[in-house]
Amino acid sequence: MAQLPITKIPVITEDSFDFAMLDFTLFTTACETSGIRNFGRFFMPSLYAIIFVTGLLGNVLVIVTFVFYTKKTMMDVYMMNLAIADMIFLCTLPFWAVDAYSEWIFGTPVCKIMNGVYTINFYSCMLTLVCVSVNRYNFIVQSTKMLRSKSKIFHTKLTCAGVWMLAIILALPEFILSEAYGDLPDKIICTMVYPPNSNNIIKLGVCVIQMVVGFLIPFVTMIICYTIIAKTLLQAKGFQKNKTLKIILAVVITFMICELPFNIVLLMQTLQIISEDNISCEYRVNMDYAIIITESIAYVHCCLNPILYVFLGVKFRNNFLKMLKDIRCISHKHLTQYLKTECETSQQKSGISDSTSLHPL
């Protein structure tokens, strides 16, 4: 999913570095940044617009379908929370697009809100993916121990509430330290301004938390849970097994492609903070380009979440067709015929149990 807003920040000169530390960026001298500014000015707003439109469409479909056409299960509650987190994150992109194209024109209060909300939904999305992975493990590997009752739904809602509360706590530095700051006479940016005597401790702490909570924990959890799930499915017999394994593989590979490059760049910068070595202008410029590109790739994750976690499921597909019938895009006859054909197909083939159907995956 999405990452903390770091590429929105141009280079600061030596005079301002003592009292305005940039988000995870290490600058000790002024470098020529016109190329970076021009690249970001056109690349970022264009990509943000594409992500905003496609992500909004997909997540709105998920939310509408789950609210009006789905009998709620534990997985549905998690999917709703994931879609809501993605939606709120997407609503911050127009602000960052304006910032990238010109400058931050919305003032400090809005800067604090946007940075804070942005970060809340980043953490809530990643922590929800952890919950989804564990839920799938319990549903498939520990299916005999799963009790399908209202109490389970209540515990799931309680878990989601805990996820949002933890995300709010982790986002407090953004709410407190974010400011609309003028780094140049004609350029105002929205960034985190660290205390002058913090000795990089706060910045390093924020960076480490982002990597651990925002990448390492979700990645390790997904690898462990989906490896055990895949092993369980390989021992099962059924026509959906291969398709389900492909979905699992797609989920893990997509997460790695979207999130791993940015976190590698973030790790390099964290190590630079720890070593406190001076770095050349060429290195800094290359790192800025790397941040812009890898961060943008990470944003694409919120567009792919609906496809990977919802759209491929039989349950969602059936409910989506019901919605199309209600808005008169398809006839009741065609819907009935499709559902009948699908039911007959499932009965003719030796399917695996409901616990390994596509919707839980």
C-alpha atoms as one frame of an Amber mdcrd trajectory, in Angstrom:
protein
   0.000   0.000   0.000   1.007   3.544   0.476   3.976   5.051   2.188   4.777
   8.120   4.238   5.030  11.328   2.185   8.688  11.893   1.582   9.076  12.692
  -2.066   7.077  15.865  -1.688  10.141  17.535  -0.162  12.871  19.301  -2.145
  16.444  19.771  -0.976  17.216  22.105   1.927  20.306  24.241   2.212  22.879
  24.086   4.990  21.380  27.135   6.738  17.970  25.509   7.223  19.135  21.964
   7.914  19.696  22.508  11.643  16.038  23.222  12.392  14.125  21.435   9.615
  15.057  17.794   9.176  13.385  16.280   6.140  11.378  13.070   6.253  14.077
  10.395   6.146  16.182  12.415   3.661  19.806  13.203   4.375  20.995  16.558
   3.107  24.043  18.391   4.389  24.723  20.766   1.505  22.672  22.378  -1.217
  22.563  20.467  -4.513  21.088  21.241  -7.903  17.538  19.863  -7.807  15.860
  21.429 -10.827  15.909  18.107 -12.670  14.260  16.326  -9.748  11.673  19.076
  -9.373  10.743  18.989 -13.058  10.590  15.200 -13.093   8.384  15.076  -9.990
   6.217  17.966 -11.175   4.906  16.019 -14.153   5.473  12.377 -13.188   3.818
  12.413  -9.760   0.540  14.289 -10.528  -0.049  12.144 -13.622   0.478   8.892
 -11.735  -1.527  10.117  -8.730  -4.471  10.876 -11.032  -4.417   7.352 -12.482
  -4.115   5.742  -9.053  -6.870   7.978  -7.652  -9.419   7.148 -10.365  -8.754
   3.401 -10.619  -8.342   2.882  -6.880 -11.462   4.883  -6.056 -13.571   2.923
  -8.538 -12.394  -0.465  -7.284 -12.734   0.297  -3.587 -16.154   1.958  -3.994
 -17.407  -1.208  -5.705 -16.079  -3.290  -2.819 -17.713  -1.100  -0.163 -21.096
  -0.849  -1.939 -21.220  -4.590  -2.570 -20.308  -5.502   0.999 -22.727  -2.989
   2.553 -25.810  -3.836   0.496 -25.312  -7.333  -0.922 -23.230  -9.394   1.472
 -24.080 -11.309   4.613 -21.177 -10.280   6.815 -18.417 -12.754   7.634 -15.102
 -12.198   9.403 -13.306 -11.829   6.084 -15.904  -9.319   4.876 -15.237  -7.121
   7.922 -11.503  -7.129   7.169 -12.112  -6.417   3.474 -14.365  -3.483   4.358
 -11.678  -2.021   6.622  -9.029  -2.523   3.940 -11.209  -0.791   1.333 -11.982
   2.103   3.700  -8.284   2.570   4.504  -7.429   2.585   0.789 -10.274   5.009
   0.058  -9.224   7.554   2.670  -5.609   7.304   1.523  -6.678   7.917  -2.080
  -8.523  11.074  -1.009  -5.206  12.596   0.114  -3.588  12.152  -3.316  -5.111
  15.295  -4.910  -3.443  17.399  -2.197  -0.055  15.776  -2.840  -0.551  16.163
  -6.605  -1.011  19.928  -6.187   2.007  19.998  -3.866   4.170  18.162  -6.405
   3.058  20.329  -9.329   3.480  23.722  -7.657   3.782  23.973  -3.873   1.815
  23.405  -0.681  -0.953  26.017  -0.753  -3.229  24.649   1.981  -1.502  25.911
   5.137  -0.157  24.198   8.263  -3.472  22.894   9.756  -4.360  21.044   6.546
  -0.741  19.855   6.296  -0.992  18.255   9.741  -4.330  16.647   8.876  -3.205
  15.313   5.497   0.087  13.904   6.807  -1.661  12.396   9.828  -4.598  10.893
   7.920  -2.205   9.670   5.232  -0.121   7.839   7.834  -3.099   6.441   9.757
  -4.415   4.756   6.644  -0.987   3.498   5.643  -0.570   1.682   8.965  -4.193
   0.527   9.154  -3.907  -0.957   5.651  -0.719  -2.855   6.446  -1.981  -4.113
   9.808  -5.260  -5.205   8.191  -3.261  -7.257   5.668  -1.656  -8.978   8.670
  -5.117  -9.768  10.058  -6.272 -11.054   6.658  -3.295 -13.416   6.414  -3.882
 -14.794   9.911  -7.617 -15.134   9.265  -6.998 -17.092   6.086  -4.589 -19.364
   7.944  -7.184 -20.010  10.649  -9.979 -20.489   8.121  -8.137 -23.040   5.986
  -5.480 -24.711   8.133  -7.436 -24.560  11.392 -10.902 -24.794   9.804 -12.212
 -27.347  12.309 -11.498 -24.921  15.148 -13.238 -21.933  13.564 -16.608 -21.120
  15.093 -18.891 -19.218  12.743 -20.882 -17.215  15.216 -21.796 -13.635  16.037
 -19.128 -13.629  18.723 -16.468 -14.192  16.058 -17.793 -11.227  14.072 -17.692
  -9.123  17.241 -14.075 -10.150  17.923 -13.187  -9.294  14.334 -14.719  -5.825
  14.657 -12.869  -5.397  17.949  -9.600  -6.365  16.228 -10.237  -3.819  13.459
 -10.945  -1.130  16.060  -7.628  -2.010  17.722  -5.857  -1.733  14.360  -7.228
   1.782  13.814  -6.326   2.855  17.351  -2.747   1.606  16.938  -2.515   3.351
  13.561  -3.641   6.633  15.151  -0.993   6.297  17.873   1.733   5.595  15.307
   0.644   8.635  13.282   0.929  11.085  16.194   4.407  12.358  15.114   2.912
  13.444  11.775   0.053  15.291  13.481   2.449  17.019  15.887   5.510  17.787
  13.751   4.061  18.464  10.280   4.220  22.068   9.102   3.838  24.119   5.958
   7.438  25.238   5.681   9.090  27.604   3.187  12.439  26.069   2.242  12.943
  28.616  -0.531  11.499  32.124  -1.046   9.125  30.858  -3.754   8.481  27.321
  -2.504   6.381  26.096   0.434   6.332  22.407   1.331   4.377  20.232   3.768
   6.896  18.287   5.808   7.783  17.108   9.292   9.925  19.663  11.125  11.997
  17.943  13.797  13.247  19.629  17.008  16.720  21.161  16.546  18.318  19.141
  19.360  16.738  15.748  18.598  20.035  14.389  17.109  18.091  12.421  14.492
  16.597  10.188  17.221  12.984  11.049  16.409  13.573  10.771  12.671  15.339
   7.443  13.065  12.552   6.135  15.319   9.836   7.103  12.829  11.824   5.486
  10.024  12.380   2.220  11.905   8.709   1.995  12.943   7.611   2.492   9.352
   9.863  -0.291   8.089   8.972  -2.726  10.886   5.207  -2.129  11.093   4.691
  -1.037   7.503   6.673  -3.768   5.787   8.565  -6.325   7.873   5.670  -7.550
  10.048   3.167  -7.824   7.149   5.735  -9.459   4.879   6.885 -12.076   7.407
   3.282 -12.823   8.418   2.216 -13.287   4.801   5.164 -15.556   4.017   4.534
 -17.794   7.052   0.746 -17.976   6.741   0.584 -18.414   2.963   3.379 -21.008
   2.958   1.431 -23.154   5.427  -1.813 -22.540   3.490  -0.155 -23.556   0.213
   1.191 -26.740   1.831  -2.315 -27.552   3.092  -3.869 -26.968  -0.323  -1.279
 -29.109  -2.077  -2.413 -32.011   0.082  -6.074 -31.344  -0.776  -7.976 -32.598
  -3.799 -10.188 -30.315  -5.821 -10.628 -28.395  -9.034 -10.000 -25.025  -7.402
  -6.652 -25.927  -5.862  -4.403 -24.700  -8.667  -6.388 -21.504  -9.097  -6.244
 -20.815  -5.371  -2.485 -21.366  -5.260  -2.063 -18.921  -8.146  -4.005 -16.298
  -6.200  -1.793 -16.840  -3.140   1.318 -16.477  -5.289  -0.083 -13.326  -6.901
  -0.812 -11.771  -3.486   2.738 -12.360  -2.207   4.506 -11.340  -5.436   2.407
  -8.168  -5.765   3.197  -7.172  -2.194   6.922  -7.678  -2.798   6.947  -5.771
  -6.106   4.998  -2.831  -4.677   6.524  -2.531  -1.210  10.027  -4.061  -1.286
  11.794  -1.501  -3.557  10.710   1.481  -1.466  11.676  -0.212   1.788  15.120
  -1.040   0.395  15.613   2.668  -0.359  14.274   3.516   3.105  16.705   1.056
   4.688  19.616   2.648   2.827  18.633   6.035   4.196  18.224   4.656   7.708
  21.730   3.223   7.595  22.950   6.623   6.404  21.283   8.272   9.401  23.014
   5.829  11.762  26.450   6.206  10.158  26.108  10.012   9.891  28.465   9.993
   6.892  28.510  12.843   4.417  27.079  11.901   1.040  27.733  13.358  -2.380
  25.262  15.401  -4.380  25.150  12.709  -7.056  24.157  10.102  -4.478  21.461
  12.372  -3.050  20.008  13.158  -6.471  19.938   9.472  -7.429  18.313   8.660
  -4.089  15.631  11.292  -4.678  14.798   9.777  -8.057  14.690   6.331  -6.435
  12.310   7.572  -3.743   9.940   9.195  -6.234   9.737   6.058  -8.378   9.617
   3.401  -5.637   7.153   5.366  -3.518   4.845   5.748  -6.513   5.039   2.006
  -7.148   4.013   1.435  -3.530   0.931   3.616  -4.068  -0.273   1.270  -6.821
  -0.894  -1.386  -4.161  -4.155   0.261  -3.100  -5.485  -0.179  -6.658  -4.561
  -3.860  -6.688  -5.979  -4.759  -3.252  -9.606  -4.984  -4.490  -8.546  -7.265
  -7.345  -6.320  -9.548  -5.276  -8.522  -9.818  -2.200 -12.092  -9.411  -3.489
 -12.760  -9.346  -7.225 -11.391 -12.856  -7.835 -13.807 -14.369  -5.309 -16.929
 -16.204  -6.464 -18.984 -14.624  -3.687 -18.143 -11.078  -4.734 -18.742 -11.858
  -8.396 -22.234 -13.168  -7.665 -23.109 -10.194  -5.464 -21.722  -7.783  -8.045
 -24.002  -9.319 -10.694 -26.946  -8.875  -8.324 -26.043  -5.211  -8.024 -25.915
  -4.906 -11.829 -29.351  -6.502 -11.974 -30.740  -4.021  -9.440 -29.482  -1.048
 -11.462 -30.873  -2.738 -14.590 -27.582  -3.336 -16.355 -28.467  -7.029 -16.743
 -31.816  -8.811 -16.656 -33.085 -11.070 -13.898 -33.219 -13.905 -16.440 -29.523
 -13.621 -17.294 -28.573 -13.474 -13.602 -30.630 -16.574 -12.766 -29.163 -18.453
 -15.714 -25.593 -17.537 -14.700 -26.080 -18.571 -11.057 -27.721 -21.842 -12.155
 -24.869 -22.643 -14.556 -22.266 -21.891 -11.902 -24.050 -24.099  -9.358 -24.268
 -27.005 -11.824 -20.595 -26.634 -12.715 -19.605 -26.771  -9.051 -21.658 -29.915
  -8.492 -20.218 -31.695 -11.529 -16.624 -31.169 -10.471 -15.043 -32.590  -7.350
 -14.446 -29.344  -5.513 -12.442 -28.763  -2.393 -14.245 -27.764   0.768 -15.791
 -24.349   1.332 -12.900 -23.463   3.604 -10.602 -23.257   0.601 -12.948 -21.484
  -1.786 -11.786 -18.391  -3.591 -13.625 -15.890  -1.412 -11.726 -16.671   1.819
  -8.552 -16.367  -0.221
